[in-house]
Amino acid sequence: MRPSLTEQVQQIWRYRELLRELFIAWVKLRHAGSVLGLLWTLLNPVFFIATYWLVFTRIIRVDVADYPLFMIPGFLAWNFSVVAVTNAAEAILNAKDLISRVAFPRVILVIASVMVPFLDFLAAFTVYAVILILTGTGVSPAILSLPVVLVAQMFLTVGAGLVLATVAVYFRDTIRLIQVFATLLFFATPILYPLTMIPESLRPYAWLNPMTPVVTLYQRVLYEQQWVEPSVLFITLALGLAALGAGLKVFGHFEHSFAEIA
Amino acid sequence: MITCTNLSKKFHWYDRPVSLKASFARLFRTPAKSAEWYVLKDLQLKIKAGERIAIVGRNGGGKTTLLKILAGIYAPTTGTVSIEARRMLALIELGAGFYSDLTGRENIRLNWALNGLRRAELKGCLDAIIDFSGVRQFLDTPLKYYSAGMRSRLAFSIAIHADPDLLILDEVLAVGDAAFQEQCYNRINLLCKSGTTLLLVSHNMADIQRMCSRAIWLQDGGLQADGEVQETVRRYLSAKRS
């Protein structure tokens, strides 16, 4: 009755067209009745980056060279993961009418709910890259290691989303707890400050936070414009895969009763 | 085609802590009252390919639960279900999975995928779906402007054009006007003639006698009767009167 990992992956593949349709539908639904519609996906990051740029170059001065350029990529990456995980945690509960009437792999709901904020994340990064080029900073060839980081983060986020979606079915406070915990974790992650600002004695603990490697890799590639060692990329990817596998396992173990309980 | 062996489904109701506060509170008092009951109990059922079967019984008799287990929505508590179908299509409720802010066309595409069907296949029968449902001129209108009848026609149209060899219908025929109902009967008959197995839950005995050859009467989670449709319906109706 409990599906194996291989069976789960096969199911996802078999329902890939549902994933696509659900993603399109949800993006459309989000913009239903909006005048500017999909354009908001680009406008949001433009306003967001402009505001932070203004604040951190004119008002708040931080002792980091080109602070906005340092802070924005980590911030965008963080934002994606938190929004995606929150969406994912709500995905099963929001679709309870659907899952009690139609049989399809529920995992598709979680993946689709991560893909919607992923679109925003990609749009935001495009805006950021345009700004890098316009300000003359440019991008280095190190950007080629970015897809690996992106995939690792996606795996990590879907894995966490699967676990939290499962927990949320049985325990509705989960969504609230995510919000509280996310605020806490935000300041514990080197997003607003570089990793080196953490006292040396505490620094090893920072790596216990799964978002630390993700955020610092974005900073390294986009701000420091340095290549990432392949071994580091590999470990990050392996961590992401482990999170995804664990998420699928937990989700698959409880999935069969979602239609009765949600 | 379908074999249920010792199939049981137990539902729980218990004072589940739905919040942090409640779960803490539960630590300090006696376990909350809980209840469990069998909706289906040790059910044995064999259905051959091509049979047209009606399921009758009072509310709470386990009809929908049985269909949901067969459709793969619920998992059995104990016992096994084996289904050998090339393509099963279950309409547990018309319009399940429709989004009212999406247009008719968008909903067709989404619903098609929800049933695990390929988009390449939709291309071949999209026109047939639209014609059968009779909503062509509203195809690019959001579904929220559709009448209940129009929605049901669309949902039904999608299901029967998916070419299922096992069709499961839960109380969904009582929709649409007389003309559309007639259209549906004809279409289902056509499917059955080509070998599709039909499983139908309905409270409309005329529908049942018209479309099915075998009827199953479910009561208190067990088979009260199983056999030729006229005889089973007669027994069910006379039991209801007494």
PDB file of N, CA, C and O in Angstrom, chain B residues 126-198:
ATOM      1  N   LEU B 126     -11.559  16.864 -28.507  1.00  0.00           N
ATOM      2  CA  LEU B 126     -11.989  18.136 -27.924  1.00  0.00           C
ATOM      3  C   LEU B 126     -13.291  18.624 -28.559  1.00  0.00           C
ATOM      4  O   LEU B 126     -14.223  19.041 -27.868  1.00  0.00           O
ATOM      5  N   ASP B 127     -13.363  18.534 -29.863  1.00  0.00           N
ATOM      6  CA  ASP B 127     -14.565  19.006 -30.549  1.00  0.00           C
ATOM      7  C   ASP B 127     -15.788  18.189 -30.148  1.00  0.00           C
ATOM      8  O   ASP B 127     -16.876  18.733 -29.948  1.00  0.00           O
ATOM      9  N   ALA B 128     -15.592  16.881 -30.024  1.00  0.00           N
ATOM     10  CA  ALA B 128     -16.695  16.012 -29.623  1.00  0.00           C
ATOM     11  C   ALA B 128     -17.175  16.369 -28.219  1.00  0.00           C
ATOM     12  O   ALA B 128     -18.380  16.407 -27.939  1.00  0.00           O
ATOM     13  N   ILE B 129     -16.215  16.649 -27.325  1.00  0.00           N
ATOM     14  CA  ILE B 129     -16.572  17.026 -25.949  1.00  0.00           C
ATOM     15  C   ILE B 129     -17.407  18.306 -25.957  1.00  0.00           C
ATOM     16  O   ILE B 129     -18.450  18.400 -25.314  1.00  0.00           O
ATOM     17  N   ILE B 130     -16.930  19.277 -26.741  1.00  0.00           N
ATOM     18  CA  ILE B 130     -17.609  20.573 -26.778  1.00  0.00           C
ATOM     19  C   ILE B 130     -19.011  20.432 -27.371  1.00  0.00           C
ATOM     20  O   ILE B 130     -19.980  20.964 -26.827  1.00  0.00           O
ATOM     21  N   ASP B 131     -19.105  19.680 -28.454  1.00  0.00           N
ATOM     22  CA  ASP B 131     -20.414  19.518 -29.102  1.00  0.00           C
ATOM     23  C   ASP B 131     -21.397  18.803 -28.190  1.00  0.00           C
ATOM     24  O   ASP B 131     -22.547  19.206 -28.059  1.00  0.00           O
ATOM     25  N   PHE B 132     -20.916  17.742 -27.556  1.00  0.00           N
ATOM     26  CA  PHE B 132     -21.801  16.966 -26.696  1.00  0.00           C
ATOM     27  C   PHE B 132     -22.297  17.811 -25.521  1.00  0.00           C
ATOM     28  O   PHE B 132     -23.455  17.733 -25.135  1.00  0.00           O
ATOM     29  N   SER B 133     -21.398  18.628 -24.966  1.00  0.00           N
ATOM     30  CA  SER B 133     -21.786  19.406 -23.788  1.00  0.00           C
ATOM     31  C   SER B 133     -22.680  20.581 -24.173  1.00  0.00           C
ATOM     32  O   SER B 133     -23.412  21.102 -23.339  1.00  0.00           O
ATOM     33  N   GLY B 134     -22.612  21.002 -25.435  1.00  0.00           N
ATOM     34  CA  GLY B 134     -23.463  22.091 -25.896  1.00  0.00           C
ATOM     35  C   GLY B 134     -23.100  23.449 -25.320  1.00  0.00           C
ATOM     36  O   GLY B 134     -23.936  24.335 -25.228  1.00  0.00           O
ATOM     37  N   VAL B 135     -21.828  23.648 -24.931  1.00  0.00           N
ATOM     38  CA  VAL B 135     -21.451  24.942 -24.362  1.00  0.00           C
ATOM     39  C   VAL B 135     -20.468  25.686 -25.264  1.00  0.00           C
ATOM     40  O   VAL B 135     -19.731  26.556 -24.804  1.00  0.00           O
ATOM     41  N   ARG B 136     -20.487  25.361 -26.548  1.00  0.00           N
ATOM     42  CA  ARG B 136     -19.476  25.912 -27.444  1.00  0.00           C
ATOM     43  C   ARG B 136     -19.370  27.436 -27.371  1.00  0.00           C
ATOM     44  O   ARG B 136     -18.285  27.993 -27.290  1.00  0.00           O
ATOM     45  N   GLN B 137     -20.513  28.104 -27.341  1.00  0.00           N
ATOM     46  CA  GLN B 137     -20.429  29.572 -27.388  1.00  0.00           C
ATOM     47  C   GLN B 137     -19.940  30.192 -26.074  1.00  0.00           C
ATOM     48  O   GLN B 137     -19.645  31.379 -26.027  1.00  0.00           O
ATOM     49  N   PHE B 138     -19.864  29.361 -24.998  1.00  0.00           N
ATOM     50  CA  PHE B 138     -19.379  29.895 -23.723  1.00  0.00           C
ATOM     51  C   PHE B 138     -18.000  29.350 -23.373  1.00  0.00           C
ATOM     52  O   PHE B 138     -17.553  29.439 -22.241  1.00  0.00           O
ATOM     53  N   LEU B 139     -17.343  28.772 -24.359  1.00  0.00           N
ATOM     54  CA  LEU B 139     -16.110  28.049 -24.114  1.00  0.00           C
ATOM     55  C   LEU B 139     -15.012  28.917 -23.507  1.00  0.00           C
ATOM     56  O   LEU B 139     -14.211  28.462 -22.709  1.00  0.00           O
ATOM     57  N   ASP B 140     -14.998  30.204 -23.882  1.00  0.00           N
ATOM     58  CA  ASP B 140     -13.956  31.082 -23.370  1.00  0.00           C
ATOM     59  C   ASP B 140     -14.491  32.027 -22.307  1.00  0.00           C
ATOM     60  O   ASP B 140     -13.926  33.093 -22.055  1.00  0.00           O
ATOM     61  N   THR B 141     -15.595  31.605 -21.696  1.00  0.00           N
ATOM     62  CA  THR B 141     -16.181  32.357 -20.596  1.00  0.00           C
ATOM     63  C   THR B 141     -15.799  31.648 -19.299  1.00  0.00           C
ATOM     64  O   THR B 141     -15.808  30.423 -19.257  1.00  0.00           O
ATOM     65  N   PRO B 142     -15.448  32.417 -18.255  1.00  0.00           N
ATOM     66  CA  PRO B 142     -15.155  31.762 -16.974  1.00  0.00           C
ATOM     67  C   PRO B 142     -16.341  30.928 -16.502  1.00  0.00           C
ATOM     68  O   PRO B 142     -17.493  31.298 -16.714  1.00  0.00           O
ATOM     69  N   LEU B 143     -16.017  29.837 -15.839  1.00  0.00           N
ATOM     70  CA  LEU B 143     -17.043  28.876 -15.450  1.00  0.00           C
ATOM     71  C   LEU B 143     -18.049  29.452 -14.455  1.00  0.00           C
ATOM     72  O   LEU B 143     -19.147  28.935 -14.309  1.00  0.00           O
ATOM     73  N   LYS B 144     -17.673  30.542 -13.797  1.00  0.00           N
ATOM     74  CA  LYS B 144     -18.595  31.087 -12.789  1.00  0.00           C
ATOM     75  C   LYS B 144     -19.860  31.628 -13.420  1.00  0.00           C
ATOM     76  O   LYS B 144     -20.858  31.823 -12.741  1.00  0.00           O
ATOM     77  N   TYR B 145     -19.820  31.873 -14.745  1.00  0.00           N
ATOM     78  CA  TYR B 145     -21.029  32.362 -15.408  1.00  0.00           C
ATOM     79  C   TYR B 145     -21.869  31.226 -15.979  1.00  0.00           C
ATOM     80  O   TYR B 145     -22.881  31.475 -16.603  1.00  0.00           O
ATOM     81  N   TYR B 146     -21.423  29.984 -15.773  1.00  0.00           N
ATOM     82  CA  TYR B 146     -22.184  28.834 -16.263  1.00  0.00           C
ATOM     83  C   TYR B 146     -23.311  28.513 -15.274  1.00  0.00           C
ATOM     84  O   TYR B 146     -23.156  28.692 -14.075  1.00  0.00           O
ATOM     85  N   SER B 147     -24.402  27.989 -15.795  1.00  0.00           N
ATOM     86  CA  SER B 147     -25.433  27.476 -14.900  1.00  0.00           C
ATOM     87  C   SER B 147     -24.978  26.112 -14.392  1.00  0.00           C
ATOM     88  O   SER B 147     -24.058  25.500 -14.952  1.00  0.00           O
ATOM     89  N   ALA B 148     -25.628  25.655 -13.330  1.00  0.00           N
ATOM     90  CA  ALA B 148     -25.272  24.342 -12.767  1.00  0.00           C
ATOM     91  C   ALA B 148     -25.414  23.254 -13.828  1.00  0.00           C
ATOM     92  O   ALA B 148     -24.588  22.353 -13.923  1.00  0.00           O
ATOM     93  N   GLY B 149     -26.459  23.372 -14.624  1.00  0.00           N
ATOM     94  CA  GLY B 149     -26.683  22.386 -15.680  1.00  0.00           C
ATOM     95  C   GLY B 149     -25.544  22.359 -16.685  1.00  0.00           C
ATOM     96  O   GLY B 149     -25.063  21.297 -17.085  1.00  0.00           O
ATOM     97  N   MET B 150     -25.076  23.550 -17.069  1.00  0.00           N
ATOM     98  CA  MET B 150     -23.992  23.629 -18.057  1.00  0.00           C
ATOM     99  C   MET B 150     -22.712  23.007 -17.525  1.00  0.00           C
ATOM    100  O   MET B 150     -21.988  22.313 -18.233  1.00  0.00           O
ATOM    101  N   ARG B 151     -22.431  23.264 -16.260  1.00  0.00           N
ATOM    102  CA  ARG B 151     -21.223  22.676 -15.648  1.00  0.00           C
ATOM    103  C   ARG B 151     -21.296  21.158 -15.676  1.00  0.00           C
ATOM    104  O   ARG B 151     -20.326  20.483 -16.007  1.00  0.00           O
ATOM    105  N   SER B 152     -22.468  20.642 -15.295  1.00  0.00           N
ATOM    106  CA  SER B 152     -22.594  19.183 -15.243  1.00  0.00           C
ATOM    107  C   SER B 152     -22.443  18.583 -16.630  1.00  0.00           C
ATOM    108  O   SER B 152     -21.844  17.524 -16.788  1.00  0.00           O
ATOM    109  N   ARG B 153     -23.008  19.269 -17.609  1.00  0.00           N
ATOM    110  CA  ARG B 153     -22.910  18.743 -18.973  1.00  0.00           C
ATOM    111  C   ARG B 153     -21.458  18.668 -19.413  1.00  0.00           C
ATOM    112  O   ARG B 153     -21.015  17.691 -20.024  1.00  0.00           O
ATOM    113  N   LEU B 154     -20.714  19.710 -19.045  1.00  0.00           N
ATOM    114  CA  LEU B 154     -19.298  19.734 -19.419  1.00  0.00           C
ATOM    115  C   LEU B 154     -18.546  18.584 -18.743  1.00  0.00           C
ATOM    116  O   LEU B 154     -17.794  17.846 -19.388  1.00  0.00           O
ATOM    117  N   ALA B 155     -18.782  18.431 -17.434  1.00  0.00           N
ATOM    118  CA  ALA B 155     -18.086  17.383 -16.683  1.00  0.00           C
ATOM    119  C   ALA B 155     -18.416  15.999 -17.238  1.00  0.00           C
ATOM    120  O   ALA B 155     -17.535  15.159 -17.439  1.00  0.00           O
ATOM    121  N   PHE B 156     -19.680  15.795 -17.492  1.00  0.00           N
ATOM    122  CA  PHE B 156     -20.112  14.492 -17.993  1.00  0.00           C
ATOM    123  C   PHE B 156     -19.527  14.224 -19.370  1.00  0.00           C
ATOM    124  O   PHE B 156     -19.082  13.119 -19.680  1.00  0.00           O
ATOM    125  N   SER B 157     -19.523  15.242 -20.164  1.00  0.00           N
ATOM    126  CA  SER B 157     -19.017  15.118 -21.526  1.00  0.00           C
ATOM    127  C   SER B 157     -17.538  14.723 -21.543  1.00  0.00           C
ATOM    128  O   SER B 157     -17.109  13.890 -22.339  1.00  0.00           O
ATOM    129  N   ILE B 158     -16.768  15.325 -20.629  1.00  0.00           N
ATOM    130  CA  ILE B 158     -15.343  14.990 -20.554  1.00  0.00           C
ATOM    131  C   ILE B 158     -15.180  13.503 -20.227  1.00  0.00           C
ATOM    132  O   ILE B 158     -14.418  12.784 -20.868  1.00  0.00           O
ATOM    133  N   ALA B 159     -15.956  13.044 -19.232  1.00  0.00           N
ATOM    134  CA  ALA B 159     -15.801  11.666 -18.755  1.00  0.00           C
ATOM    135  C   ALA B 159     -16.107  10.643 -19.850  1.00  0.00           C
ATOM    136  O   ALA B 159     -15.350   9.701 -20.044  1.00  0.00           O
ATOM    137  N   ILE B 160     -17.219  10.844 -20.565  1.00  0.00           N
ATOM    138  CA  ILE B 160     -17.584   9.791 -21.503  1.00  0.00           C
ATOM    139  C   ILE B 160     -16.759   9.827 -22.775  1.00  0.00           C
ATOM    140  O   ILE B 160     -16.706   8.856 -23.498  1.00  0.00           O
ATOM    141  N   HIS B 161     -16.082  10.945 -23.025  1.00  0.00           N
ATOM    142  CA  HIS B 161     -15.225  10.981 -24.202  1.00  0.00           C
ATOM    143  C   HIS B 161     -13.817  10.493 -23.914  1.00  0.00           C
ATOM    144  O   HIS B 161     -12.974  10.454 -24.800  1.00  0.00           O
ATOM    145  N   ALA B 162     -13.569  10.138 -22.643  1.00  0.00           N
ATOM    146  CA  ALA B 162     -12.234   9.674 -22.288  1.00  0.00           C
ATOM    147  C   ALA B 162     -12.042   8.204 -22.644  1.00  0.00           C
ATOM    148  O   ALA B 162     -10.997   7.644 -22.365  1.00  0.00           O
ATOM    149  N   ASP B 163     -13.059   7.597 -23.218  1.00  0.00           N
ATOM    150  CA  ASP B 163     -12.976   6.207 -23.657  1.00  0.00           C
ATOM    151  C   ASP B 163     -12.598   5.262 -22.509  1.00  0.00           C
ATOM    152  O   ASP B 163     -11.605   4.541 -22.589  1.00  0.00           O
ATOM    153  N   PRO B 164     -13.380   5.284 -21.414  1.00  0.00           N
ATOM    154  CA  PRO B 164     -13.063   4.382 -20.301  1.00  0.00           C
ATOM    155  C   PRO B 164     -13.564   2.972 -20.575  1.00  0.00           C
ATOM    156  O   PRO B 164     -14.543   2.793 -21.298  1.00  0.00           O
ATOM    157  N   ASP B 165     -12.899   1.975 -20.009  1.00  0.00           N
ATOM    158  CA  ASP B 165     -13.471   0.630 -20.063  1.00  0.00           C
ATOM    159  C   ASP B 165     -14.081   0.268 -18.708  1.00  0.00           C
ATOM    160  O   ASP B 165     -14.646  -0.803 -18.538  1.00  0.00           O
ATOM    161  N   LEU B 166     -13.910   1.177 -17.759  1.00  0.00           N
ATOM    162  CA  LEU B 166     -14.629   1.050 -16.488  1.00  0.00           C
ATOM    163  C   LEU B 166     -15.122   2.439 -16.100  1.00  0.00           C
ATOM    164  O   LEU B 166     -14.318   3.356 -15.896  1.00  0.00           O
ATOM    165  N   LEU B 167     -16.433   2.597 -16.065  1.00  0.00           N
ATOM    166  CA  LEU B 167     -17.019   3.904 -15.779  1.00  0.00           C
ATOM    167  C   LEU B 167     -17.767   3.831 -14.452  1.00  0.00           C
ATOM    168  O   LEU B 167     -18.636   2.980 -14.261  1.00  0.00           O
ATOM    169  N   ILE B 168     -17.385   4.708 -13.537  1.00  0.00           N
ATOM    170  CA  ILE B 168     -17.996   4.718 -12.210  1.00  0.00           C
ATOM    171  C   ILE B 168     -18.754   6.026 -12.043  1.00  0.00           C
ATOM    172  O   ILE B 168     -18.167   7.104 -12.145  1.00  0.00           O
ATOM    173  N   LEU B 169     -20.065   5.935 -11.812  1.00  0.00           N
ATOM    174  CA  LEU B 169     -20.879   7.145 -11.710  1.00  0.00           C
ATOM    175  C   LEU B 169     -21.596   7.171 -10.374  1.00  0.00           C
ATOM    176  O   LEU B 169     -22.333   6.245 -10.047  1.00  0.00           O
ATOM    177  N   ASP B 170     -21.370   8.210  -9.607  1.00  0.00           N
ATOM    178  CA  ASP B 170     -22.016   8.316  -8.313  1.00  0.00           C
ATOM    179  C   ASP B 170     -23.082   9.399  -8.361  1.00  0.00           C
ATOM    180  O   ASP B 170     -22.776  10.574  -8.223  1.00  0.00           O
ATOM    181  N   GLU B 171     -24.324   8.966  -8.565  1.00  0.00           N
ATOM    182  CA  GLU B 171     -25.426   9.907  -8.387  1.00  0.00           C
ATOM    183  C   GLU B 171     -25.268  11.147  -9.258  1.00  0.00           C
ATOM    184  O   GLU B 171     -25.496  12.260  -8.828  1.00  0.00           O
ATOM    185  N   VAL B 172     -24.819  10.942 -10.473  1.00  0.00           N
ATOM    186  CA  VAL B 172     -24.546  12.117 -11.290  1.00  0.00           C
ATOM    187  C   VAL B 172     -25.478  12.217 -12.493  1.00  0.00           C
ATOM    188  O   VAL B 172     -25.355  13.127 -13.289  1.00  0.00           O
ATOM    189  N   LEU B 173     -26.423  11.278 -12.585  1.00  0.00           N
ATOM    190  CA  LEU B 173     -27.270  11.310 -13.777  1.00  0.00           C
ATOM    191  C   LEU B 173     -28.460  12.240 -13.634  1.00  0.00           C
ATOM    192  O   LEU B 173     -29.093  12.613 -14.617  1.00  0.00           O
ATOM    193  N   ALA B 174     -28.735  12.627 -12.380  1.00  0.00           N
ATOM    194  CA  ALA B 174     -29.933  13.413 -12.139  1.00  0.00           C
ATOM    195  C   ALA B 174     -29.738  14.892 -12.497  1.00  0.00           C
ATOM    196  O   ALA B 174     -30.333  15.764 -11.893  1.00  0.00           O
ATOM    197  N   VAL B 175     -28.876  15.151 -13.442  1.00  0.00           N
ATOM    198  CA  VAL B 175     -28.610  16.547 -13.783  1.00  0.00           C
ATOM    199  C   VAL B 175     -29.004  16.829 -15.222  1.00  0.00           C
ATOM    200  O   VAL B 175     -29.235  15.922 -16.005  1.00  0.00           O
ATOM    201  N   GLY B 176     -29.029  18.077 -15.531  1.00  0.00           N
ATOM    202  CA  GLY B 176     -29.348  18.458 -16.900  1.00  0.00           C
ATOM    203  C   GLY B 176     -30.832  18.291 -17.182  1.00  0.00           C
ATOM    204  O   GLY B 176     -31.573  17.687 -16.404  1.00  0.00           O
ATOM    205  N   ASP B 177     -31.239  18.822 -18.306  1.00  0.00           N
ATOM    206  CA  ASP B 177     -32.653  18.720 -18.651  1.00  0.00           C
ATOM    207  C   ASP B 177     -32.931  17.356 -19.271  1.00  0.00           C
ATOM    208  O   ASP B 177     -32.025  16.544 -19.464  1.00  0.00           O
ATOM    209  N   ALA B 178     -34.193  17.113 -19.568  1.00  0.00           N
ATOM    210  CA  ALA B 178     -34.598  15.793 -20.072  1.00  0.00           C
ATOM    211  C   ALA B 178     -33.835  15.423 -21.338  1.00  0.00           C
ATOM    212  O   ALA B 178     -33.400  14.286 -21.504  1.00  0.00           O
ATOM    213  N   ALA B 179     -33.657  16.404 -22.212  1.00  0.00           N
ATOM    214  CA  ALA B 179     -32.981  16.120 -23.479  1.00  0.00           C
ATOM    215  C   ALA B 179     -31.543  15.683 -23.236  1.00  0.00           C
ATOM    216  O   ALA B 179     -31.054  14.727 -23.848  1.00  0.00           O
ATOM    217  N   PHE B 180     -30.864  16.362 -22.309  1.00  0.00           N
ATOM    218  CA  PHE B 180     -29.475  16.007 -22.050  1.00  0.00           C
ATOM    219  C   PHE B 180     -29.377  14.645 -21.367  1.00  0.00           C
ATOM    220  O   PHE B 180     -28.478  13.862 -21.676  1.00  0.00           O
ATOM    221  N   GLN B 181     -30.327  14.380 -20.472  1.00  0.00           N
ATOM    222  CA  GLN B 181     -30.328  13.061 -19.821  1.00  0.00           C
ATOM    223  C   GLN B 181     -30.456  11.947 -20.856  1.00  0.00           C
ATOM    224  O   GLN B 181     -29.750  10.948 -20.795  1.00  0.00           O
ATOM    225  N   GLU B 182     -31.347  12.173 -21.807  1.00  0.00           N
ATOM    226  CA  GLU B 182     -31.546  11.191 -22.865  1.00  0.00           C
ATOM    227  C   GLU B 182     -30.242  10.966 -23.637  1.00  0.00           C
ATOM    228  O   GLU B 182     -29.826   9.837 -23.903  1.00  0.00           O
ATOM    229  N   GLN B 183     -29.590  12.085 -23.941  1.00  0.00           N
ATOM    230  CA  GLN B 183     -28.293  12.042 -24.631  1.00  0.00           C
ATOM    231  C   GLN B 183     -27.288  11.199 -23.831  1.00  0.00           C
ATOM    232  O   GLN B 183     -26.535  10.417 -24.399  1.00  0.00           O
ATOM    233  N   CYS B 184     -27.294  11.404 -22.501  1.00  0.00           N
ATOM    234  CA  CYS B 184     -26.364  10.683 -21.634  1.00  0.00           C
ATOM    235  C   CYS B 184     -26.647   9.182 -21.654  1.00  0.00           C
ATOM    236  O   CYS B 184     -25.731   8.373 -21.772  1.00  0.00           O
ATOM    237  N   TYR B 185     -27.937   8.825 -21.521  1.00  0.00           N
ATOM    238  CA  TYR B 185     -28.291   7.408 -21.542  1.00  0.00           C
ATOM    239  C   TYR B 185     -27.808   6.750 -22.824  1.00  0.00           C
ATOM    240  O   TYR B 185     -27.219   5.682 -22.806  1.00  0.00           O
ATOM    241  N   ASN B 186     -28.094   7.413 -23.922  1.00  0.00           N
ATOM    242  CA  ASN B 186     -27.701   6.847 -25.209  1.00  0.00           C
ATOM    243  C   ASN B 186     -26.202   6.634 -25.281  1.00  0.00           C
ATOM    244  O   ASN B 186     -25.713   5.608 -25.749  1.00  0.00           O
ATOM    245  N   ARG B 187     -25.501   7.635 -24.794  1.00  0.00           N
ATOM    246  CA  ARG B 187     -24.048   7.573 -24.852  1.00  0.00           C
ATOM    247  C   ARG B 187     -23.497   6.452 -23.962  1.00  0.00           C
ATOM    248  O   ARG B 187     -22.586   5.722 -24.356  1.00  0.00           O
ATOM    249  N   ILE B 188     -24.066   6.335 -22.761  1.00  0.00           N
ATOM    250  CA  ILE B 188     -23.616   5.274 -21.847  1.00  0.00           C
ATOM    251  C   ILE B 188     -23.934   3.910 -22.442  1.00  0.00           C
ATOM    252  O   ILE B 188     -23.124   2.983 -22.383  1.00  0.00           O
ATOM    253  N   ASN B 189     -25.130   3.803 -23.033  1.00  0.00           N
ATOM    254  CA  ASN B 189     -25.500   2.546 -23.686  1.00  0.00           C
ATOM    255  C   ASN B 189     -24.507   2.161 -24.765  1.00  0.00           C
ATOM    256  O   ASN B 189     -24.109   1.005 -24.887  1.00  0.00           O
ATOM    257  N   LEU B 190     -24.116   3.168 -25.508  1.00  0.00           N
ATOM    258  CA  LEU B 190     -23.156   2.944 -26.594  1.00  0.00           C
ATOM    259  C   LEU B 190     -21.827   2.432 -26.039  1.00  0.00           C
ATOM    260  O   LEU B 190     -21.241   1.479 -26.549  1.00  0.00           O
ATOM    261  N   LEU B 191     -21.384   3.083 -24.956  1.00  0.00           N
ATOM    262  CA  LEU B 191     -20.130   2.669 -24.306  1.00  0.00           C
ATOM    263  C   LEU B 191     -20.244   1.224 -23.820  1.00  0.00           C
ATOM    264  O   LEU B 191     -19.327   0.431 -24.005  1.00  0.00           O
ATOM    265  N   CYS B 192     -21.378   0.913 -23.200  1.00  0.00           N
ATOM    266  CA  CYS B 192     -21.554  -0.435 -22.654  1.00  0.00           C
ATOM    267  C   CYS B 192     -21.568  -1.474 -23.769  1.00  0.00           C
ATOM    268  O   CYS B 192     -21.039  -2.569 -23.605  1.00  0.00           O
ATOM    269  N   LYS B 193     -22.181  -1.100 -24.865  1.00  0.00           N
ATOM    270  CA  LYS B 193     -22.221  -2.045 -25.990  1.00  0.00           C
ATOM    271  C   LYS B 193     -20.824  -2.352 -26.485  1.00  0.00           C
ATOM    272  O   LYS B 193     -20.538  -3.449 -26.950  1.00  0.00           O
ATOM    273  N   SER B 194     -19.939  -1.361 -26.378  1.00  0.00           N
ATOM    274  CA  SER B 194     -18.571  -1.599 -26.840  1.00  0.00           C
ATOM    275  C   SER B 194     -17.729  -2.274 -25.764  1.00  0.00           C
ATOM    276  O   SER B 194     -16.519  -2.397 -25.910  1.00  0.00           O
ATOM    277  N   GLY B 195     -18.385  -2.661 -24.647  1.00  0.00           N
ATOM    278  CA  GLY B 195     -17.665  -3.472 -23.668  1.00  0.00           C
ATOM    279  C   GLY B 195     -17.300  -2.771 -22.374  1.00  0.00           C
ATOM    280  O   GLY B 195     -16.648  -3.357 -21.517  1.00  0.00           O
ATOM    281  N   THR B 196     -17.684  -1.514 -22.224  1.00  0.00           N
ATOM    282  CA  THR B 196     -17.355  -0.795 -20.997  1.00  0.00           C
ATOM    283  C   THR B 196     -18.161  -1.339 -19.814  1.00  0.00           C
ATOM    284  O   THR B 196     -19.347  -1.611 -19.945  1.00  0.00           O
ATOM    285  N   THR B 197     -17.478  -1.501 -18.709  1.00  0.00           N
ATOM    286  CA  THR B 197     -18.138  -1.932 -17.487  1.00  0.00           C
ATOM    287  C   THR B 197     -18.698  -0.692 -16.787  1.00  0.00           C
ATOM    288  O   THR B 197     -18.001   0.321 -16.683  1.00  0.00           O
ATOM    289  N   LEU B 198     -19.933  -0.793 -16.333  1.00  0.00           N
ATOM    290  CA  LEU B 198     -20.576   0.370 -15.712  1.00  0.00           C
ATOM    291  C   LEU B 198     -20.901   0.076 -14.255  1.00  0.00           C
ATOM    292  O   LEU B 198     -21.448  -0.977 -13.925  1.00  0.00           O
TER     293      LEU B 198
END
